[in-house]
Tab-separated table of C-alpha atoms in Angstrom:
chain	number	residue	atom	x	y	z
A	1	MET	CA	-88.445	35.913	-72.998
A	2	ASN	CA	-86.760	33.618	-75.519
A	3	LYS	CA	-89.551	31.084	-75.038
A	4	LYS	CA	-92.151	33.782	-75.812
A	5	HIS	CA	-90.222	34.824	-78.923
A	6	SER	CA	-89.981	31.198	-80.024
A	7	THR	CA	-93.716	30.652	-79.519
A	8	LEU	CA	-94.553	33.882	-81.353
A	9	LEU	CA	-92.287	32.919	-84.245
A	10	LYS	CA	-93.969	29.511	-84.524
A	11	VAL	CA	-97.419	31.137	-84.566
A	12	LEU	CA	-96.362	33.589	-87.293
A	13	LEU	CA	-94.864	30.818	-89.400
A	14	ALA	CA	-98.026	28.740	-88.986
A	15	LEU	CA	-100.214	31.685	-90.037
A	16	PHE	CA	-97.967	32.368	-93.035
A	17	ALA	CA	-98.151	28.722	-94.116
A	18	LEU	CA	-101.933	28.661	-93.669
A	19	ASN	CA	-102.314	31.868	-95.691
A	20	SER	CA	-100.069	30.512	-98.492
A	21	ILE	CA	-102.063	27.281	-98.685
A	22	SER	CA	-105.352	29.224	-98.762
A	23	LEU	CA	-104.139	31.455	-101.584
A	24	TYR	CA	-102.887	28.457	-103.536
A	25	LEU	CA	-106.202	26.634	-103.182
A	26	TYR	CA	-108.143	29.785	-104.128
A	27	PHE	CA	-106.226	30.446	-107.348
A	28	SER	CA	-105.716	26.825	-108.370
A	29	ALA	CA	-109.251	25.579	-107.746
A	30	GLY	CA	-110.709	27.398	-110.713
A	31	HIS	CA	-107.930	26.273	-113.021
A	32	HIS	CA	-108.025	22.711	-111.736
A	33	ASN	CA	-111.797	22.332	-112.041
A	34	ASN	CA	-111.781	23.947	-115.461
A	35	HIS	CA	-108.966	21.761	-116.738
A	36	GLN	CA	-110.711	18.697	-115.327
A	37	HIS	CA	-113.810	19.650	-117.284
A	38	LEU	CA	-111.780	20.325	-120.421
A	39	ALA	CA	-109.922	17.041	-120.106
A	40	GLN	CA	-113.154	15.054	-119.703
A	41	ASN	CA	-114.802	16.835	-122.623
A	42	HIS	CA	-111.678	16.285	-124.715
A	43	ARG	CA	-111.717	12.555	-123.996
A	44	ASP	CA	-115.336	12.466	-125.160
A	45	THR	CA	-114.794	14.293	-128.451
A	46	THR	CA	-111.249	14.025	-129.774
A	47	VAL	CA	-109.660	11.345	-131.903
A	48	GLU	CA	-107.625	9.083	-129.677
A	49	SER	CA	-105.675	7.089	-132.220
A	50	PHE	CA	-105.057	6.798	-135.945
A	51	PRO	CA	-102.552	4.481	-137.588
A	52	GLY	CA	-99.452	6.546	-138.262
A	53	ILE	CA	-101.023	9.753	-136.927
A	54	VAL	CA	-100.072	11.235	-133.557
A	55	PRO	CA	-103.289	11.916	-131.568
A	56	HIS	CA	-104.100	15.552	-130.847
A	57	ARG	CA	-104.015	16.427	-127.172
A	58	GLY	CA	-105.278	19.999	-127.386
A	59	PRO	CA	-103.582	23.255	-126.380
A	60	HIS	CA	-105.308	23.282	-122.989
A	61	LEU	CA	-103.572	20.022	-122.021
A	62	SER	CA	-100.133	20.611	-123.500
A	63	LYS	CA	-99.753	24.381	-123.277
A	64	PRO	CA	-96.028	25.106	-123.684
A	65	TRP	CA	-96.139	28.242	-121.521
A	66	PRO	CA	-97.092	28.741	-117.877
A	67	ILE	CA	-100.390	30.147	-116.646
A	68	ILE	CA	-100.093	33.863	-117.418
A	69	PRO	CA	-101.353	36.858	-115.409
A	70	SER	CA	-104.300	37.616	-117.686
A	71	TYR	CA	-105.348	33.974	-118.110
A	72	LEU	CA	-109.058	33.282	-117.756
A	73	PRO	CA	-110.483	29.796	-118.297
A	74	TRP	CA	-112.814	29.050	-121.196
A	75	SER	CA	-115.953	27.018	-120.834
A	76	LEU	CA	-116.558	24.566	-123.666
A	77	THR	CA	-120.312	25.173	-123.347
A	78	PRO	CA	-120.340	28.947	-122.847
A	79	ASN	CA	-123.420	30.995	-122.113
A	80	VAL	CA	-122.093	34.076	-123.872
A	81	ASP	CA	-124.232	37.027	-124.929
A	82	LEU	CA	-124.049	38.091	-128.561
A	83	LYS	CA	-121.948	41.231	-129.173
A	84	SER	CA	-120.326	40.917	-125.718
A	85	CYS	CA	-116.558	41.136	-125.178
A	86	GLU	CA	-116.253	37.388	-124.759
A	87	ALA	CA	-118.297	36.810	-127.913
A	88	TYR	CA	-115.898	39.021	-129.897
A	89	PHE	CA	-112.597	37.952	-128.345
A	90	GLY	CA	-113.116	34.767	-126.374
A	91	ASN	CA	-115.054	31.559	-126.573
A	92	GLY	CA	-118.228	32.976	-128.088
A	93	PHE	CA	-119.097	30.057	-130.348
A	94	THR	CA	-122.862	29.652	-130.471
A	95	ARG	CA	-123.067	26.395	-132.456
A	96	VAL	CA	-120.875	23.403	-133.209
A	97	ALA	CA	-121.602	21.282	-136.258
A	98	ASP	CA	-119.977	17.860	-136.573
A	99	VAL	CA	-119.667	16.826	-140.195
A	100	LEU	CA	-117.576	13.744	-139.476
A	101	SER	CA	-117.958	12.598	-135.887
A	102	ALA	CA	-114.850	12.398	-133.714
A	103	LYS	CA	-116.396	9.569	-131.699
A	104	ALA	CA	-116.984	7.545	-134.841
A	105	ALA	CA	-113.449	8.302	-136.002
A	106	VAL	CA	-112.051	6.765	-132.818
A	107	ARG	CA	-113.765	3.489	-133.635
A	108	SER	CA	-113.034	3.369	-137.359
A	109	GLY	CA	-109.670	5.151	-137.606
A	110	SER	CA	-111.131	7.538	-140.176
A	111	SER	CA	-111.125	11.358	-140.244
A	112	TRP	CA	-113.194	13.833	-138.221
A	113	PHE	CA	-114.309	17.392	-138.994
A	114	ARG	CA	-116.413	20.103	-137.356
A	115	CYS	CA	-117.017	23.854	-137.420
A	116	HIS	CA	-117.544	26.217	-134.488
A	117	TYR	CA	-119.822	29.101	-135.484
A	118	SER	CA	-119.768	32.553	-133.879
A	119	GLY	CA	-123.041	34.421	-134.207
A	120	THR	CA	-121.226	37.623	-133.279
A	121	LEU	CA	-118.509	37.381	-135.940
A	122	ARG	CA	-120.832	35.597	-138.384
A	123	SER	CA	-118.133	33.107	-139.289
A	124	SER	CA	-116.629	29.839	-138.100
A	125	VAL	CA	-113.383	28.303	-136.982
A	126	CYS	CA	-113.243	24.762	-138.328
A	127	GLU	CA	-111.024	21.852	-137.326
A	128	GLY	CA	-110.463	18.273	-138.243
A	129	GLY	CA	-108.228	15.259	-137.814
A	130	LYS	CA	-106.476	13.132	-140.407
A	131	ILE	CA	-106.673	15.649	-143.244
A	132	ARG	CA	-104.685	15.401	-146.465
A	133	MET	CA	-103.657	18.449	-148.501
A	134	ASP	CA	-102.613	18.292	-152.144
A	135	PRO	CA	-100.757	21.542	-152.992
A	136	GLU	CA	-100.938	20.695	-156.712
A	137	LYS	CA	-104.657	21.489	-156.520
A	138	ILE	CA	-104.122	24.884	-154.891
A	139	LYS	CA	-103.438	27.678	-157.354
A	140	MET	CA	-101.608	30.647	-155.864
A	141	SER	CA	-98.678	32.947	-156.441
A	142	ARG	CA	-95.354	31.586	-155.242
A	143	GLY	CA	-94.352	35.064	-154.079
A	144	GLY	CA	-91.084	36.886	-154.523
A	145	GLU	CA	-91.999	38.386	-157.879
A	146	LYS	CA	-90.565	41.717	-158.922
A	147	LEU	CA	-92.897	44.593	-158.169
A	148	GLU	CA	-92.825	45.664	-161.819
A	149	ASP	CA	-94.199	42.236	-162.816
A	150	VAL	CA	-97.292	42.462	-160.612
A	151	ILE	CA	-98.217	46.160	-160.806
A	152	GLY	CA	-101.953	46.462	-161.374
A	153	ARG	CA	-102.741	43.017	-159.962
A	154	ASN	CA	-106.213	42.820	-158.418
A	155	GLU	CA	-106.503	41.811	-154.786
A	156	GLU	CA	-108.661	38.823	-155.802
A	157	GLU	CA	-105.715	37.463	-157.782
A	158	GLU	CA	-103.695	37.134	-154.591
A	159	LEU	CA	-106.197	34.796	-152.923
A	160	PRO	CA	-105.658	31.055	-153.470
A	161	GLU	CA	-107.978	29.010	-155.669
A	162	PHE	CA	-108.875	25.549	-154.386
A	163	GLN	CA	-109.788	22.795	-156.827
A	164	ASP	CA	-111.976	19.905	-155.702
A	165	GLY	CA	-109.761	17.520	-153.773
A	166	ALA	CA	-107.291	20.175	-152.612
A	167	PHE	CA	-108.110	18.713	-149.192
A	168	GLU	CA	-109.268	15.169	-148.494
A	169	VAL	CA	-110.617	13.323	-145.480
A	170	GLU	CA	-111.036	9.586	-145.042
A	171	GLY	CA	-114.641	8.567	-144.493
A	172	GLU	CA	-116.286	5.505	-143.054
A	173	GLY	CA	-117.445	2.922	-145.531
A	174	GLY	CA	-114.422	0.868	-146.453
A	175	ALA	CA	-111.606	1.017	-148.939
A	176	ARG	CA	-113.777	1.574	-152.019
A	177	LEU	CA	-115.813	4.508	-150.706
A	178	LYS	CA	-116.985	6.713	-153.561
A	179	LYS	CA	-115.540	10.221	-153.587
A	180	THR	CA	-118.065	12.820	-152.448
A	181	LYS	CA	-118.018	16.448	-151.296
A	182	LEU	CA	-117.661	16.822	-147.527
A	183	VAL	CA	-120.281	19.607	-147.305
A	184	GLY	CA	-122.837	21.198	-149.592
A	185	GLU	CA	-123.829	24.789	-150.294
A	186	GLU	CA	-126.445	24.790	-147.524
A	187	TYR	CA	-123.789	24.008	-144.907
A	188	LEU	CA	-121.447	26.659	-146.330
A	189	ASP	CA	-124.190	29.304	-146.266
A	190	GLU	CA	-125.018	28.475	-142.663
A	191	PHE	CA	-121.547	28.163	-141.170
A	192	LEU	CA	-119.251	29.984	-143.616
A	193	PRO	CA	-121.447	32.684	-145.175
A	194	VAL	CA	-120.014	35.098	-147.723
A	195	GLY	CA	-118.857	38.124	-145.756
A	196	ASP	CA	-117.038	41.309	-146.661
A	197	VAL	CA	-114.797	39.424	-149.098
A	198	LEU	CA	-116.764	38.035	-152.033
A	199	ARG	CA	-114.390	35.118	-152.543
A	200	HIS	CA	-114.202	33.935	-148.963
A	201	THR	CA	-110.960	31.941	-148.841
A	202	MET	CA	-111.979	29.624	-146.007
A	203	ARG	CA	-115.379	28.986	-147.563
A	204	GLU	CA	-113.683	27.937	-150.789
A	205	LEU	CA	-111.224	25.745	-148.894
A	206	VAL	CA	-113.963	23.815	-147.091
A	207	ARG	CA	-115.935	23.568	-150.338
A	208	SER	CA	-112.922	21.787	-151.897
A	209	ILE	CA	-112.763	19.003	-149.276
A	210	VAL	CA	-113.762	15.581	-150.579
A	211	VAL	CA	-114.364	12.362	-148.666
A	212	VAL	CA	-112.386	9.367	-149.964
A	213	GLY	CA	-111.958	5.721	-149.086
A	214	GLU	CA	-109.018	4.119	-147.335
A	215	ASN	CA	-107.246	3.130	-150.583
A	216	ASP	CA	-107.336	6.695	-151.893
A	217	PHE	CA	-106.080	8.289	-148.665
A	218	THR	CA	-102.275	8.186	-148.887
A	219	CYS	CA	-99.673	10.555	-147.470
A	220	GLN	CA	-95.991	11.177	-148.095
A	221	GLU	CA	-95.446	13.397	-145.103
A	222	THR	CA	-97.087	14.061	-141.758
A	223	GLN	CA	-97.247	17.531	-140.241
A	224	LEU	CA	-96.531	17.200	-136.527
A	225	GLU	CA	-95.110	20.567	-135.489
A	226	ASP	CA	-96.224	21.993	-132.194
A	227	THR	CA	-98.636	24.868	-132.877
A	228	TRP	CA	-96.566	27.524	-131.143
A	229	LYS	CA	-93.310	26.347	-132.717
A	230	ALA	CA	-94.922	26.370	-136.165
A	231	LEU	CA	-96.223	29.876	-135.623
A	232	PHE	CA	-92.872	31.371	-134.710
A	233	SER	CA	-90.110	29.249	-136.181
A	234	SER	CA	-91.165	26.588	-138.677
A	235	LEU	CA	-94.174	28.021	-140.445
A	236	ARG	CA	-94.592	26.600	-143.950
A	237	PHE	CA	-96.949	27.803	-146.655
A	238	ALA	CA	-99.023	25.376	-148.711
A	239	LYS	CA	-97.224	26.478	-151.883
A	240	ASN	CA	-93.892	25.343	-150.395
A	241	PHE	CA	-94.803	21.662	-150.083
A	242	SER	CA	-93.597	19.506	-152.965
A	243	GLY	CA	-96.204	16.797	-152.482
A	244	PRO	CA	-99.306	15.814	-150.492
A	245	VAL	CA	-99.068	16.363	-146.747
A	246	CYS	CA	-101.196	14.981	-143.919
A	247	PHE	CA	-102.214	16.814	-140.775
A	248	ARG	CA	-103.032	14.996	-137.575
A	249	HIS	CA	-105.069	18.054	-136.501
A	250	ALA	CA	-105.789	21.038	-138.720
A	251	VAL	CA	-107.401	24.269	-137.527
A	252	LEU	CA	-108.885	26.450	-140.273
A	253	SER	CA	-109.369	30.096	-139.339
A	254	PRO	CA	-111.197	32.735	-141.418
A	255	LEU	CA	-109.723	35.766	-143.122
A	256	GLY	CA	-108.817	38.867	-141.150
A	257	TYR	CA	-111.964	40.464	-142.564
A	258	GLU	CA	-114.005	38.250	-140.235
A	259	THR	CA	-112.183	39.325	-137.052
A	260	PRO	CA	-113.159	41.946	-134.434
A	261	LEU	CA	-110.472	44.340	-135.695
A	262	PHE	CA	-112.138	44.578	-139.099
A	263	LYS	CA	-115.668	44.417	-137.684
A	264	GLY	CA	-114.713	47.382	-135.497
A	265	LEU	CA	-114.552	49.581	-138.603
A	266	THR	CA	-118.316	49.321	-139.048
A	267	GLU	CA	-119.630	48.013	-135.720
A	268	ASP	CA	-119.687	49.615	-132.284
A	269	ILE	CA	-117.773	47.115	-130.156
A	270	ASN	CA	-118.466	48.249	-126.601
A	271	CYS	CA	-115.491	46.532	-125.033
A	272	HIS	CA	-112.671	47.783	-122.801
A	273	GLY	CA	-109.543	46.129	-121.448
A	274	ALA	CA	-109.377	45.015	-117.839
A	275	SER	CA	-107.212	42.752	-115.720
A	276	ALA	CA	-108.131	39.104	-115.413
A	277	GLN	CA	-108.016	39.435	-111.642
A	278	ASP	CA	-110.746	42.111	-111.735
A	279	LEU	CA	-112.860	39.992	-114.065
A	280	TRP	CA	-112.450	36.962	-111.797
A	281	GLN	CA	-113.962	38.957	-108.945
A	282	SER	CA	-116.457	41.054	-110.929
A	283	PRO	CA	-117.434	39.526	-114.282
A	284	ASP	CA	-118.367	42.169	-116.857
A	285	ASP	CA	-119.353	41.387	-120.451
A	286	LYS	CA	-118.170	44.855	-121.514
A	287	LYS	CA	-114.592	44.164	-120.396
A	288	THR	CA	-111.953	41.728	-121.623
A	289	ALA	CA	-108.472	40.480	-120.773
A	290	ARG	CA	-108.169	38.366	-123.936
A	291	LEU	CA	-105.970	40.780	-125.903
A	292	SER	CA	-103.651	41.157	-122.914
A	293	GLU	CA	-103.443	37.387	-122.673
A	294	PHE	CA	-102.489	37.183	-126.348
A	295	GLY	CA	-99.727	39.769	-125.842
A	296	GLU	CA	-98.406	37.882	-122.835
A	297	MET	CA	-98.341	34.659	-124.863
A	298	ILE	CA	-96.133	36.405	-127.425
A	299	ARG	CA	-93.781	37.717	-124.729
A	300	ILE	CA	-93.521	34.310	-123.058
A	301	ALA	CA	-92.804	32.694	-126.430
A	302	PHE	CA	-89.633	34.814	-126.594
A	303	GLY	CA	-88.665	34.198	-122.979
A	304	PHE	CA	-89.680	37.569	-121.519
A	305	PRO	CA	-91.250	37.868	-118.056
A	306	VAL	CA	-94.917	38.832	-117.992
A	307	ASN	CA	-95.180	40.290	-114.508
A	308	ARG	CA	-93.297	43.509	-115.250
A	309	HIS	CA	-94.875	46.882	-114.647
A	310	HIS	CA	-93.726	50.449	-115.155
A	311	ALA	CA	-92.575	50.873	-111.547
A	312	GLU	CA	-89.513	48.797	-112.468
A	313	LYS	CA	-88.850	50.839	-115.597
A	314	ALA	CA	-88.858	54.223	-113.905
A	315	ALA	CA	-85.690	53.374	-111.938
A	316	SER	CA	-83.586	53.607	-115.108
A	317	GLY	CA	-85.742	56.241	-116.727
A	318	HIS	CA	-88.770	56.138	-118.956
A	319	ASN	CA	-88.317	54.672	-122.423
A	320	VAL	CA	-90.091	56.560	-125.190
A	321	LEU	CA	-90.172	54.212	-128.163
A	322	PHE	CA	-90.467	55.904	-131.544
A	323	VAL	CA	-91.654	53.241	-133.973
A	324	ARG	CA	-90.074	54.193	-137.295
A	325	ARG	CA	-91.733	53.554	-140.625
A	326	GLU	CA	-89.504	53.792	-143.658
A	327	ASP	CA	-90.966	54.747	-147.023
A	328	TYR	CA	-92.130	51.585	-148.729
A	329	LEU	CA	-93.282	50.276	-152.086
A	330	ALA	CA	-97.034	50.073	-151.816
A	331	HIS	CA	-99.354	47.249	-152.808
A	332	PRO	CA	-99.168	46.488	-156.538
A	333	ARG	CA	-102.721	47.776	-157.001
A	334	HIS	CA	-101.334	51.236	-156.121
A	335	LYS	CA	-99.185	51.002	-159.255
A	336	GLY	CA	-95.911	50.676	-157.323
A	337	LYS	CA	-96.118	54.161	-155.833
A	338	VAL	CA	-93.737	54.828	-152.916
A	339	GLU	CA	-95.844	55.889	-149.934
A	340	SER	CA	-94.969	57.678	-146.715
A	341	ARG	CA	-97.115	57.758	-143.592
A	342	LEU	CA	-94.908	60.466	-142.037
A	343	SER	CA	-93.086	62.544	-144.626
A	344	ASN	CA	-90.809	64.340	-142.106
A	345	GLU	CA	-90.156	61.374	-139.835
A	346	GLN	CA	-86.416	62.104	-139.456
A	347	GLU	CA	-87.116	65.730	-138.494
A	348	VAL	CA	-89.592	64.580	-135.821
A	349	PHE	CA	-87.124	61.992	-134.501
A	350	ASP	CA	-84.259	64.530	-134.310
A	351	SER	CA	-86.505	66.956	-132.408
A	352	LEU	CA	-87.479	64.204	-129.977
A	353	GLN	CA	-83.813	63.385	-129.394
A	354	ARG	CA	-83.098	66.983	-128.406
A	355	TRP	CA	-86.197	67.055	-126.206
A	356	ALA	CA	-85.212	63.830	-124.422
A	357	SER	CA	-81.616	64.950	-123.768
A	358	ASN	CA	-82.862	68.225	-122.253
A	359	HIS	CA	-85.703	66.756	-120.203
A	360	LEU	CA	-84.792	67.731	-116.649
A	361	GLN	CA	-87.812	66.504	-114.690
A	362	CYS	CA	-86.744	62.857	-115.085
A	363	LYS	CA	-84.570	60.686	-117.272
A	364	VAL	CA	-86.080	59.929	-120.697
A	365	ASN	CA	-84.540	57.397	-123.065
A	366	LEU	CA	-85.597	57.839	-126.682
A	367	ILE	CA	-85.532	54.441	-128.420
A	368	ASN	CA	-85.039	54.369	-132.180
A	369	GLY	CA	-87.566	51.735	-133.229
A	370	LEU	CA	-86.298	50.742	-136.663
A	371	PHE	CA	-88.410	47.585	-136.656
A	372	ALA	CA	-87.587	46.727	-140.262
A	373	HIS	CA	-83.977	46.156	-139.134
A	374	MET	CA	-84.728	44.390	-135.829
A	375	THR	CA	-85.503	40.761	-135.049
A	376	MET	CA	-88.962	39.907	-133.782
A	377	LYS	CA	-87.552	39.351	-130.298
A	378	GLU	CA	-85.884	42.775	-130.308
A	379	GLN	CA	-89.125	44.385	-131.388
A	380	VAL	CA	-91.127	42.702	-128.618
A	381	GLN	CA	-88.520	43.688	-126.027
A	382	ALA	CA	-88.603	47.330	-127.149
A	383	ILE	CA	-92.393	47.314	-126.805
A	384	GLN	CA	-92.449	45.778	-123.327
A	385	ASP	CA	-89.748	48.137	-122.037
A	386	ALA	CA	-91.528	51.276	-123.270
A	387	SER	CA	-93.483	53.656	-121.082
A	388	VAL	CA	-94.655	55.599	-124.136
A	389	ILE	CA	-94.979	54.259	-127.691
A	390	ILE	CA	-95.191	56.820	-130.470
A	391	GLY	CA	-95.392	56.232	-134.192
A	392	ALA	CA	-97.177	56.831	-137.460
A	393	HIS	CA	-100.154	54.674	-138.386
A	394	GLY	CA	-98.710	51.408	-139.685
A	395	ALA	CA	-98.171	47.708	-139.073
A	396	GLY	CA	-95.361	48.283	-136.540
A	397	LEU	CA	-97.869	49.611	-134.012
A	398	THR	CA	-99.635	46.235	-133.997
A	399	HIS	CA	-97.005	45.238	-131.437
A	400	ILE	CA	-98.896	47.242	-128.807
A	401	VAL	CA	-100.767	43.982	-128.095
A	402	SER	CA	-97.594	43.049	-126.156
A	403	ALA	CA	-97.328	46.356	-124.270
A	404	THR	CA	-97.398	46.170	-120.489
A	405	PRO	CA	-100.138	47.789	-118.361
A	406	ASN	CA	-99.995	51.604	-118.096
A	407	THR	CA	-98.144	51.985	-121.393
A	408	VAL	CA	-99.291	55.132	-123.208
A	409	ILE	CA	-99.835	55.127	-126.976
A	410	LEU	CA	-99.416	58.239	-129.154
A	411	GLU	CA	-100.337	57.732	-132.803
A	412	LEU	CA	-99.481	60.197	-135.571
A	413	ILE	CA	-102.223	59.816	-138.168
A	414	SER	CA	-101.838	60.983	-141.738
A	415	SER	CA	-105.008	62.406	-143.278
A	416	PHE	CA	-104.690	59.640	-145.898
A	417	PHE	CA	-104.804	56.813	-143.306
A	418	ARG	CA	-107.412	57.754	-140.707
A	419	ARG	CA	-108.425	54.343	-139.486
A	420	PRO	CA	-109.153	53.361	-135.859
A	421	HIS	CA	-107.195	50.074	-135.734
A	422	PHE	CA	-104.685	51.054	-133.045
A	423	GLN	CA	-107.137	53.112	-131.049
A	424	LEU	CA	-109.323	49.999	-130.870
A	425	ILE	CA	-106.427	47.722	-129.854
A	426	ALA	CA	-105.453	50.192	-127.109
A	427	GLN	CA	-109.059	50.365	-125.932
A	428	TRP	CA	-109.410	46.575	-125.872
A	429	LYS	CA	-106.168	46.290	-123.880
A	430	GLY	CA	-107.071	49.112	-121.496
A	431	LEU	CA	-104.159	51.337	-122.558
A	432	GLN	CA	-104.208	55.128	-122.534
A	433	TYR	CA	-104.369	56.348	-126.136
A	434	HIS	CA	-103.722	59.729	-127.774
A	435	ALA	CA	-103.719	60.750	-131.418
A	436	ILE	CA	-102.413	63.687	-133.421
A	437	ASN	CA	-104.347	64.006	-136.678
A	438	LEU	CA	-102.107	65.491	-139.357
A	439	ASP	CA	-102.874	67.657	-142.333
A	440	GLY	CA	-101.448	65.413	-145.006
A	441	SER	CA	-98.450	63.391	-143.802
A	442	HIS	CA	-96.385	66.209	-142.218
A	443	ALA	CA	-96.122	66.465	-138.419
A	444	LYS	CA	-95.154	69.629	-136.548
A	445	PRO	CA	-92.395	68.615	-134.090
A	446	GLY	CA	-93.529	71.232	-131.562
A	447	VAL	CA	-97.054	69.793	-131.446
A	448	VAL	CA	-95.679	66.284	-130.917
A	449	ILE	CA	-93.389	67.449	-128.096
A	450	ASP	CA	-96.196	69.387	-126.385
A	451	LYS	CA	-98.327	66.262	-126.366
A	452	LEU	CA	-95.414	64.158	-125.056
A	453	ASN	CA	-94.784	66.623	-122.236
A	454	LYS	CA	-98.397	66.250	-121.098
A	455	ILE	CA	-98.115	62.471	-121.250
A	456	MET	CA	-94.877	62.472	-119.236
A	457	ARG	CA	-96.501	64.649	-116.564
A	458	SER	CA	-99.331	62.110	-116.333
A	459	LEU	CA	-96.633	59.497	-115.603
A	460	GLY	CA	-95.258	61.653	-112.769
A	461	CYS	CA	-92.322	62.860	-114.805
């Protein structure tokens, strides 16, 4: 009998090991092949060495976070349909235009520059190596002014103005190369066309780039921060540099007006959130996991796990996060008027507190989301721990990009701010979304609680 048990145990262990190896090969093959392709392509196109400049290795080769649940590989030569989910949110670049060749830069030690154009977004993301910025040739507000001093300022006055030579690249041709513009108007019209903002900031930036010779290309400082670290902890604005600064690898992204979120105000973006696992098995150009991936990247950056689901939350009760929005001094163009998105916010919050304490069907924890008084990490944690997120239309709700699957969104929308931003984000993440459209900025607590009761019942509470 013991011999039979021993044999059976060995067979089970062998089957378990075989199954584990099969699963590993299945999930890693795609990543491995894709990364092999990326690495080879990167060796063919990137700048390998510059004197005094650390070579760029690319985020796909030095990603400082692990492979995340919603990760899907990108092809560097995508066959992506215009107006598809991947064209809006993923690698939907339809053309790449090299202005200064990376291959030539490897040989000569000079700069490289190219733009990736998206036919769907009608704009480009540009990048280059060995780029020098002179902040003295960038005119912009230093910030921190008193509101009274800038009341009535036009929005155009807030955008930076770039003089010729605000950015420089080193061209081939020797030390005495004559200064010339990097690109002309024809290139700008093709790859950085004027969009919804008449003075397109990125267009003006690229227009300012001049090509100089070796003797004219000098730097006092080299910018070497890791991309993720710079984004979250050591971000520096151009106006804060005291002298010229060189970038080993600069990525130039367009204004928010050229992104899907803004395009969604006037375009019908037929795109819905889905899990990466589903898209692996059944590709669908009307579904995306890209926004979920972005949210997971944010959570990982702050050390939070990304494999949490609401089943774990229910054990200690459901968190209902009320994202608070204090009255604020509006944009100077509104003449310094104090605005409120929810005029009786405290009354609504107090009513929700009483509702939560008397909710007998299951335990409900009402979380006071005073984001203006919380660190970024605390805000992200409150979002990921919430089963329901409720709040007035405002920037705080942007955090729903980091919400976990099955989170329910309830937006209170003032009649003065009826815009679909958060409905679209919820749709593109695959989150359940509800809205209460207000008359003015006053919410009836009873209506809010009735809606919450229905949502809690849908969660089995």
